[in-house]
Amino acid sequence: MNKMTKEERRIIEQIRTEVFSIMKEDSSGHDSTHIERVWRMARRIAEIEECDQFVVEVASLLHDLEDPKLAFRDKHQVATILKKYDISMERSQHILEMIASMSFSSHQKGYRVTTIEGMIVQDADRMDALGAIGIARTFAYGGSKHRPIYQGQDDDDSSIAHFYLKLLRLHSLMNLESSKAIAQERTNRMIQFLDWFHEEWQDDTLIQKTTGGNEQ
Ligand code: NI
């Protein structure tokens, strides 16, 4: 069931086009396809939760525009867009607060999303950091920041260490029941990938396995 008016749907389409054109050139894993996936996932969750669907959709489209770690970042872009489409003060305030408190770094600083709309968008964004897509995005982001793939340690600034320091913990931070099962499945895929990665890294094990009992 779509809970939005015709006018609200029209605004969503316009914001979507605008955001996609800003983000399409990104190569750090935060391109317009990330926004498209977060938006679609947030919409799916919003349909089964009691919430302001319009706020969920707008926030999911705008959530990365002011991220300090991204190249296209512009400090006042979210507020500018909210104003341009004449979104009410109350909804605008809510969207700005959600976006400011939903990142993993905000979480580490003690910020928490407090509304159902914030929980939905945060879960949808976290979901896109997991699974096969999460793996692809992790290395794209690492490359964009000149980070090594791996240096033999699980707690430094390599892309592999990022799985242990952040990504494998995300599923336990999911807000909603409906997100937890998907997040767990995607986490299992990353664990499988890391097992393979370490196996190939230690290729002694691999050689033993592939040559089997022939070495006598
Ligand atoms: Ni994001």
mmCIF file of C-alpha atoms and ligand atoms in Angstrom:
data_model
loop_
_atom_site.group_PDB
_atom_site.id
_atom_site.type_symbol
_atom_site.label_atom_id
_atom_site.label_comp_id
_atom_site.label_asym_id
_atom_site.label_seq_id
_atom_site.Cartn_x
_atom_site.Cartn_y
_atom_site.Cartn_z
ATOM 1 C CA MET A 1 0.000 0.000 0.000
ATOM 2 C CA ASN A 2 1.401 3.373 -0.942
ATOM 3 C CA LYS A 3 0.799 5.876 1.821
ATOM 4 C CA MET A 4 1.705 8.975 -0.185
ATOM 5 C CA THR A 5 -0.286 11.559 -2.100
ATOM 6 C CA LYS A 6 0.171 12.164 -5.819
ATOM 7 C CA GLU A 7 1.996 15.420 -5.089
ATOM 8 C CA GLU A 8 4.366 13.686 -2.655
ATOM 9 C CA ARG A 9 5.155 11.020 -5.245
ATOM 10 C CA ARG A 10 5.938 13.734 -7.780
ATOM 11 C CA ILE A 11 8.358 15.401 -5.311
ATOM 12 C CA ILE A 12 10.074 12.062 -4.655
ATOM 13 C CA GLU A 13 10.646 11.534 -8.388
ATOM 14 C CA GLN A 14 12.129 15.020 -8.757
ATOM 15 C CA ILE A 15 14.429 14.647 -5.754
ATOM 16 C CA ARG A 16 15.468 11.236 -7.032
ATOM 17 C CA THR A 17 16.485 12.650 -10.423
ATOM 18 C CA GLU A 18 18.350 15.522 -8.776
ATOM 19 C CA VAL A 19 20.261 13.315 -6.310
ATOM 20 C CA PHE A 20 21.155 10.744 -8.968
ATOM 21 C CA SER A 21 22.730 13.385 -11.163
ATOM 22 C CA ILE A 22 24.862 14.633 -8.225
ATOM 23 C CA MET A 23 26.041 11.142 -7.245
ATOM 24 C CA LYS A 24 26.357 9.243 -10.490
ATOM 25 C CA GLU A 25 30.093 9.957 -10.932
ATOM 26 C CA ASP A 26 31.097 8.627 -7.516
ATOM 27 C CA SER A 27 33.494 5.653 -7.465
ATOM 28 C CA SER A 28 33.725 5.186 -3.678
ATOM 29 C CA GLY A 29 30.702 2.875 -3.429
ATOM 30 C CA HIS A 30 28.321 5.775 -2.770
ATOM 31 C CA ASP A 31 27.119 6.270 -6.330
ATOM 32 C CA SER A 32 23.498 6.645 -7.424
ATOM 33 C CA THR A 33 22.979 2.845 -7.462
ATOM 34 C CA HIS A 34 23.688 2.787 -3.696
ATOM 35 C CA ILE A 35 21.003 5.430 -3.219
ATOM 36 C CA GLU A 36 18.625 3.508 -5.484
ATOM 37 C CA ARG A 37 19.107 0.306 -3.427
ATOM 38 C CA VAL A 38 18.746 2.080 -0.062
ATOM 39 C CA TRP A 39 15.643 3.892 -1.284
ATOM 40 C CA ARG A 40 14.036 0.661 -2.568
ATOM 41 C CA MET A 41 14.905 -1.283 0.585
ATOM 42 C CA ALA A 42 13.604 1.559 2.801
ATOM 43 C CA ARG A 43 10.378 1.620 0.778
ATOM 44 C CA ARG A 44 9.907 -2.114 1.218
ATOM 45 C CA ILE A 45 10.338 -1.839 4.986
ATOM 46 C CA ALA A 46 8.159 1.299 5.161
ATOM 47 C CA GLU A 47 5.289 -0.579 3.554
ATOM 48 C CA ILE A 48 5.088 -2.994 6.481
ATOM 49 C CA GLU A 49 5.725 -0.478 9.272
ATOM 50 C CA GLU A 50 3.447 2.245 10.632
ATOM 51 C CA CYS A 51 5.370 5.350 9.501
ATOM 52 C CA ASP A 52 5.512 8.546 7.453
ATOM 53 C CA GLN A 53 6.501 6.973 4.141
ATOM 54 C CA PHE A 54 7.262 10.323 2.514
ATOM 55 C CA VAL A 55 9.831 11.156 5.223
ATOM 56 C CA VAL A 56 11.398 7.700 4.810
ATOM 57 C CA GLU A 57 11.732 8.098 1.048
ATOM 58 C CA VAL A 58 13.082 11.659 1.103
ATOM 59 C CA ALA A 59 15.625 10.838 3.831
ATOM 60 C CA SER A 60 16.814 7.698 2.041
ATOM 61 C CA LEU A 61 17.410 9.696 -1.151
ATOM 62 C CA LEU A 62 19.265 12.500 0.649
ATOM 63 C CA HIS A 63 21.137 10.545 3.335
ATOM 64 C CA ASP A 64 24.643 10.626 1.802
ATOM 65 C CA LEU A 65 24.684 14.135 0.342
ATOM 66 C CA GLU A 66 26.440 15.722 3.328
ATOM 67 C CA ASP A 67 28.669 12.825 4.358
ATOM 68 C CA PRO A 68 32.041 14.444 5.231
ATOM 69 C CA LYS A 69 33.999 11.492 3.810
ATOM 70 C CA LEU A 70 32.561 11.841 0.302
ATOM 71 C CA ALA A 71 33.899 13.994 -2.518
ATOM 72 C CA PHE A 72 30.573 15.414 -3.735
ATOM 73 C CA ARG A 73 29.645 16.493 -0.243
ATOM 74 C CA ASP A 74 28.074 19.893 0.144
ATOM 75 C CA LYS A 75 27.319 21.030 3.707
ATOM 76 C CA HIS A 76 23.918 22.595 3.084
ATOM 77 C CA GLN A 77 22.644 20.453 0.237
ATOM 78 C CA VAL A 78 19.964 18.628 2.226
ATOM 79 C CA ALA A 79 18.427 21.779 3.695
ATOM 80 C CA THR A 80 18.536 23.448 0.275
ATOM 81 C CA ILE A 81 16.640 20.588 -1.370
ATOM 82 C CA LEU A 82 14.057 20.378 1.441
ATOM 83 C CA LYS A 83 13.385 24.080 1.032
ATOM 84 C CA LYS A 84 13.258 23.934 -2.739
ATOM 85 C CA TYR A 85 10.432 21.366 -2.632
ATOM 86 C CA ASP A 86 8.608 23.242 0.078
ATOM 87 C CA ILE A 87 8.688 20.385 2.572
ATOM 88 C CA SER A 88 7.144 21.377 5.920
ATOM 89 C CA MET A 89 9.360 22.648 8.758
ATOM 90 C CA GLU A 90 8.403 19.707 10.936
ATOM 91 C CA ARG A 91 9.229 17.067 8.336
ATOM 92 C CA SER A 92 12.406 18.907 7.278
ATOM 93 C CA GLN A 93 13.629 19.043 10.861
ATOM 94 C CA HIS A 94 12.924 15.345 11.287
ATOM 95 C CA ILE A 95 14.788 14.445 8.076
ATOM 96 C CA LEU A 96 17.819 16.582 9.022
ATOM 97 C CA GLU A 97 17.988 14.992 12.481
ATOM 98 C CA MET A 98 17.681 11.487 11.084
ATOM 99 C CA ILE A 99 20.482 12.006 8.597
ATOM 100 C CA ALA A 100 22.761 13.562 11.220
ATOM 101 C CA SER A 101 22.345 10.672 13.645
ATOM 102 C CA MET A 102 22.245 7.605 11.402
ATOM 103 C CA SER A 103 25.859 6.999 10.309
ATOM 104 C CA PHE A 104 28.148 4.439 11.942
ATOM 105 C CA SER A 105 30.470 7.236 13.090
ATOM 106 C CA SER A 106 27.505 9.037 14.714
ATOM 107 C CA HIS A 107 26.610 5.747 16.406
ATOM 108 C CA GLN A 108 30.136 5.518 17.810
ATOM 109 C CA LYS A 109 29.774 9.053 19.155
ATOM 110 C CA GLY A 110 26.637 7.964 21.023
ATOM 111 C CA TYR A 111 23.968 9.317 18.645
ATOM 112 C CA ARG A 112 20.889 7.140 18.117
ATOM 113 C CA VAL A 113 18.000 7.346 15.706
ATOM 114 C CA THR A 114 14.864 7.758 17.780
ATOM 115 C CA THR A 115 11.980 7.514 15.314
ATOM 116 C CA ILE A 116 10.621 4.621 13.258
ATOM 117 C CA GLU A 117 11.460 6.542 10.050
ATOM 118 C CA GLY A 118 15.089 6.931 11.180
ATOM 119 C CA MET A 119 15.295 3.246 12.065
ATOM 120 C CA ILE A 120 14.024 2.214 8.644
ATOM 121 C CA VAL A 121 16.472 4.356 6.666
ATOM 122 C CA GLN A 122 19.392 3.424 8.920
ATOM 123 C CA ASP A 123 18.643 -0.300 8.518
ATOM 124 C CA ALA A 124 18.306 0.062 4.734
ATOM 125 C CA ASP A 125 21.633 1.904 4.515
ATOM 126 C CA ARG A 126 23.390 -0.675 6.708
ATOM 127 C CA MET A 127 21.952 -3.501 4.644
ATOM 128 C CA ASP A 128 23.749 -2.136 1.578
ATOM 129 C CA ALA A 129 27.078 -2.381 3.452
ATOM 130 C CA LEU A 130 26.579 -6.145 3.845
ATOM 131 C CA GLY A 131 26.665 -9.221 1.610
ATOM 132 C CA ALA A 132 28.171 -9.425 -1.885
ATOM 133 C CA ILE A 133 27.340 -5.790 -2.601
ATOM 134 C CA GLY A 134 28.867 -4.774 0.723
ATOM 135 C CA ILE A 135 32.069 -6.622 -0.228
ATOM 136 C CA ALA A 136 32.240 -4.839 -3.597
ATOM 137 C CA ARG A 137 31.569 -1.456 -1.986
ATOM 138 C CA THR A 138 34.193 -2.015 0.730
ATOM 139 C CA PHE A 139 36.983 -2.447 -1.810
ATOM 140 C CA ALA A 140 35.708 0.415 -3.977
ATOM 141 C CA TYR A 141 35.713 2.687 -0.917
ATOM 142 C CA GLY A 142 39.138 1.434 0.234
ATOM 143 C CA GLY A 143 40.560 2.083 -3.227
ATOM 144 C CA SER A 144 39.118 5.589 -3.317
ATOM 145 C CA LYS A 145 40.926 6.306 -0.005
ATOM 146 C CA HIS A 146 44.184 4.618 -1.179
ATOM 147 C CA ARG A 147 43.835 1.910 1.439
ATOM 148 C CA PRO A 148 45.581 -1.457 1.054
ATOM 149 C CA ILE A 149 43.457 -4.558 0.448
ATOM 150 C CA TYR A 150 45.136 -6.418 3.312
ATOM 151 C CA GLN A 151 48.390 -6.291 5.270
ATOM 152 C CA GLY A 152 48.128 -9.517 7.282
ATOM 153 C CA GLN A 153 46.288 -7.860 10.198
ATOM 154 C CA ASP A 154 42.624 -7.633 11.069
ATOM 155 C CA ASP A 155 42.738 -4.349 12.973
ATOM 156 C CA ASP A 156 44.533 -1.793 10.804
ATOM 157 C CA ASP A 157 43.250 0.490 8.029
ATOM 158 C CA SER A 158 43.071 -2.154 5.266
ATOM 159 C CA SER A 159 39.801 -3.021 3.543
ATOM 160 C CA ILE A 160 39.845 -6.542 5.016
ATOM 161 C CA ALA A 161 40.263 -5.133 8.541
ATOM 162 C CA HIS A 162 37.179 -2.973 7.904
ATOM 163 C CA PHE A 163 35.087 -6.161 7.897
ATOM 164 C CA TYR A 164 36.251 -7.032 11.413
ATOM 165 C CA LEU A 165 36.157 -3.495 12.790
ATOM 166 C CA LYS A 166 32.745 -2.586 11.414
ATOM 167 C CA LEU A 167 30.889 -4.729 8.891
ATOM 168 C CA LEU A 168 30.641 -8.002 10.819
ATOM 169 C CA ARG A 169 29.120 -6.076 13.731
ATOM 170 C CA LEU A 170 26.431 -4.259 11.764
ATOM 171 C CA HIS A 171 23.823 -7.043 11.802
ATOM 172 C CA SER A 172 23.650 -6.868 15.601
ATOM 173 C CA LEU A 173 22.856 -3.132 15.356
ATOM 174 C CA MET A 174 19.803 -3.537 13.118
ATOM 175 C CA ASN A 175 16.762 -1.744 14.541
ATOM 176 C CA LEU A 176 13.874 -3.750 13.126
ATOM 177 C CA GLU A 177 12.982 -7.432 13.215
ATOM 178 C CA SER A 178 12.327 -7.459 9.472
ATOM 179 C CA SER A 179 15.905 -6.288 8.805
ATOM 180 C CA LYS A 180 17.649 -8.701 11.144
ATOM 181 C CA ALA A 181 17.116 -11.892 9.140
ATOM 182 C CA ILE A 182 18.324 -10.328 5.867
ATOM 183 C CA ALA A 183 21.304 -8.783 7.644
ATOM 184 C CA GLN A 184 22.255 -12.134 9.191
ATOM 185 C CA GLU A 185 22.156 -13.891 5.805
ATOM 186 C CA ARG A 186 24.314 -11.171 4.241
ATOM 187 C CA THR A 187 26.755 -11.349 7.161
ATOM 188 C CA ASN A 188 27.111 -15.102 6.598
ATOM 189 C CA ARG A 189 28.075 -14.375 2.976
ATOM 190 C CA MET A 190 30.819 -11.990 4.139
ATOM 191 C CA ILE A 191 32.124 -14.574 6.611
ATOM 192 C CA GLN A 192 32.280 -17.116 3.773
ATOM 193 C CA PHE A 193 34.163 -14.595 1.619
ATOM 194 C CA LEU A 194 36.646 -13.847 4.444
ATOM 195 C CA ASP A 195 37.262 -17.592 4.930
ATOM 196 C CA TRP A 196 38.079 -17.933 1.224
ATOM 197 C CA PHE A 197 40.207 -14.802 1.296
ATOM 198 C CA HIS A 198 42.332 -16.043 4.199
ATOM 199 C CA GLU A 199 42.583 -19.492 2.675
ATOM 200 C CA GLU A 200 43.974 -18.070 -0.569
ATOM 201 C CA TRP A 201 46.212 -15.655 1.352
ATOM 202 C CA GLN A 202 47.750 -18.614 3.196
ATOM 203 C CA ASP A 203 48.170 -20.502 -0.009
ATOM 204 C CA ASP A 204 50.076 -23.337 1.701
ATOM 205 C CA THR A 205 46.730 -24.646 2.896
ATOM 206 C CA LEU A 206 45.271 -24.262 -0.559
ATOM 207 C CA ILE A 207 48.119 -26.157 -2.202
ATOM 208 C CA GLN A 208 47.774 -28.984 0.308
ATOM 209 C CA LYS A 209 44.070 -29.147 -0.390
ATOM 210 C CA THR A 210 44.315 -29.122 -4.166
ATOM 211 C CA THR A 211 47.177 -31.630 -4.342
ATOM 212 C CA GLY A 212 45.364 -33.833 -1.837
ATOM 213 C CA GLY A 213 47.058 -37.122 -1.064
ATOM 214 C CA ASN A 214 49.442 -37.016 -4.043
ATOM 215 C CA GLU A 215 52.416 -35.791 -2.035
ATOM 216 C CA GLN A 216 53.986 -38.949 -0.735
HETATM 217 NI NI NI B 1 24.626 5.422 2.422
#
